[in-house]
Amino acid sequence: MLHILKMHCVSCSKINPVLGLHQMSPQNFVRNVHLCRAMKSPPFKYFSEFLLWQKKKNFGKYSIVSPSNVTEHQRTLPPHIPKPPYFSTGQPPPVSFTVPEVKDQNSVKGMKRACRLARKVLDHIGREAKIGVTTEELDRIAHELIIEANAYPSPLYYKGFPKSVCTSVNNVVCHGIPDDRPLEDGDIVNIDVTVYFDGFHGDCSKTFLIGNVDEYGRRLVEVTELCLKNAIEVCKPHVPFTMIGNVAEDTARNHGFTVLPAILGHGIGSYFHGPPEVWHVCNDFGGEMRPGNTFTIEPAVTQGGMELELLDDGWTVITADQARTAQCEHTVLITESGVEILTELSPE
């Protein structure tokens, strides 16, 4: 889930009542930078100076990615495949609740099946992600695997998204549309797989290394995975959702990286996105975890600053300073005694 913003500060952000986005002006950023735990940069007089400072940082060796050609080929969808409610219109129906859903045993079983399938597809696609392979080809393979399992690729037609998975390379943060650009030696690529299976969505992602990735890129991916791991470990009944952001942000900052506040996790079930919004930075938005809650945790971590740009396709989000980002995601279930990672495969 994405909230576009210029800069973000939990302590001094303002709410835009028209867009409903948490955002702050460059002036507020400069004036309050010393208050915000999410900022570790020096207090520059002008916002432009901050961007120049970020661009001077050494982000390593990699290709800056711009969107390539996206084919308009329609993927085959057999009529027997159960389809989500937004299939025809692209618009998901609103959820009927405002607090995180507590699922019963049957719903939990359905979530486990969907999440297990999503992970199997993700692992398979990860093995196919190699130098010279296009992300369009990865999308084709994923689509066929999902259809063969009698499931539906959740991103397809969701609010108009044209493909079956999201593929985000290097400086692309999230929601990258698969295209005809071949993967290159040194790329890092996040592949985000969600399936709709037997009435439930399962969602997961991972950033894969392509060929010989430099030390900066490998370290970025390692720390992102550590952010996810540490955030999951604090989850259990009655723990505030804010703990996820506290732990994820602290982990990234302690290793010299920045969590992107605009990228959120979300509740998931028979709906693709619902309560709660899961922030990956320090926040005070309230709410406690309860047994039966299922939601995603999906920190996006960058080498550079927090400013993002949304491209003209309406989906692709890139870093303004062209720094690389990595992201990883699990769907988790809060149990009576702790947490279960639903998108982590156990031995057969």
Coordinates of N, CA and C in Angstrom, one line a residue, residues 2-9 13-14 16 19 21-30 39 47-48 50-51 54 258-263 304-310 317-321:
L2 N 0.5 2.3 -0.7 CA 1.4 3.4 -0.9 C 0.7 4.7 -0.6
H3 N 1.4 5.5 0.2 CA 0.9 6.9 0.5 C 2.0 7.8 -0.1
I4 N 1.8 8.5 -1.2 CA 2.8 9.4 -1.8 C 2.9 10.6 -0.9
L5 N 4.2 11.0 -0.7 CA 4.5 12.3 0.0 C 5.8 12.8 -0.5
K6 N 6.0 14.1 -0.1 CA 7.3 14.7 -0.5 C 8.3 14.4 0.6
M7 N 8.0 14.7 1.9 CA 8.8 14.3 3.0 C 7.9 13.9 4.1
H8 N 8.3 13.1 5.1 CA 7.4 12.6 6.1 C 8.1 12.8 7.5
C9 N 7.3 13.2 8.4 CA 7.8 13.3 9.8 C 6.7 13.0 10.7
S13 N 4.3 16.1 11.1 CA 3.6 16.0 9.8 C 2.2 16.8 9.9
K14 N 1.7 17.2 8.8 CA 0.4 17.8 8.7 C -0.5 16.9 7.9
N16 N -3.2 16.4 5.1 CA -3.8 17.1 3.9 C -5.3 16.6 3.8
L19 N -6.4 15.1 0.1 CA -5.8 13.9 -0.4 C -5.8 12.8 0.7
L21 N -3.3 12.4 2.7 CA -2.0 11.9 2.8 C -1.2 12.6 3.9
H22 N -0.4 11.9 4.6 CA 0.5 12.4 5.6 C 1.7 13.1 4.9
Q23 N 1.8 14.4 5.0 CA 2.9 15.0 4.3 C 3.3 16.3 5.0
M24 N 4.5 16.8 4.7 CA 4.9 18.1 5.3 C 5.7 18.9 4.2
S25 N 5.7 20.2 4.4 CA 6.4 21.0 3.4 C 7.9 21.0 3.7
P26 N 8.7 21.4 2.6 CA 10.1 21.5 2.8 C 10.4 22.5 4.0
Q27 N 9.6 23.5 4.2 CA 9.9 24.5 5.2 C 9.8 23.8 6.6
N28 N 8.7 23.0 6.8 CA 8.5 22.3 8.0 C 9.6 21.3 8.2
F29 N 10.0 20.7 7.1 CA 11.1 19.7 7.2 C 12.4 20.3 7.8
V30 N 12.7 21.5 7.3 CA 14.0 22.2 7.7 C 13.8 22.6 9.2
M39 N 14.6 11.2 10.6 CA 15.6 11.9 9.8 C 16.9 11.8 10.5
F47 N 15.7 23.1 1.3 CA 15.4 21.7 0.9 C 16.2 21.2 -0.2
S48 N 16.6 22.1 -1.2 CA 17.4 21.7 -2.3 C 18.8 21.2 -1.9
F50 N 19.4 19.6 0.9 CA 19.3 18.3 1.4 C 19.4 17.3 0.2
L51 N 18.7 17.6 -0.9 CA 18.7 16.7 -2.0 C 20.1 16.6 -2.6
Q54 N 22.2 14.3 -0.4 CA 21.9 12.9 -0.6 C 22.5 12.4 -1.9
T258 N 17.6 4.0 5.6 CA 16.4 4.7 5.8 C 15.2 3.9 5.4
V259 N 14.2 3.8 6.3 CA 12.9 3.2 6.0 C 12.1 4.3 5.3
L260 N 11.4 3.9 4.2 CA 10.6 4.8 3.5 C 9.2 4.9 4.1
P261 N 8.8 6.0 4.8 CA 7.5 6.0 5.5 C 6.3 5.8 4.7
A262 N 6.4 6.2 3.4 CA 5.2 6.1 2.5 C 4.7 4.7 2.2
I263 N 5.6 3.7 2.4 CA 5.2 2.4 2.0 C 4.7 1.6 3.3
G304 N 19.2 6.1 0.4 CA 19.2 7.6 0.3 C 18.2 8.2 1.1
G305 N 17.5 9.2 0.5 CA 16.5 10.0 1.2 C 15.1 9.5 1.1
M306 N 14.1 10.2 1.6 CA 12.8 9.7 1.7 C 11.9 10.2 0.6
E307 N 12.3 11.2 -0.2 CA 11.5 11.7 -1.3 C 11.3 10.8 -2.4
L308 N 10.0 10.6 -2.8 CA 9.6 9.7 -3.8 C 8.9 10.4 -5.0
E309 N 8.9 9.8 -6.1 CA 8.2 10.3 -7.3 C 7.3 9.2 -7.9
L310 N 6.1 9.6 -8.2 CA 5.1 8.7 -8.9 C 5.1 9.0 -10.3
V317 N 6.7 3.8 -8.6 CA 7.3 4.7 -7.6 C 8.8 4.6 -7.6
I318 N 9.5 5.7 -7.7 CA 10.9 5.7 -7.8 C 11.5 6.7 -6.7
T319 N 12.7 6.5 -6.3 CA 13.4 7.4 -5.4 C 13.8 8.7 -6.2
A320 N 13.6 9.8 -5.6 CA 13.9 11.1 -6.2 C 15.4 11.3 -6.4
D321 N 16.2 10.7 -5.5 CA 17.7 10.8 -5.6 C 18.3 9.6 -6.3

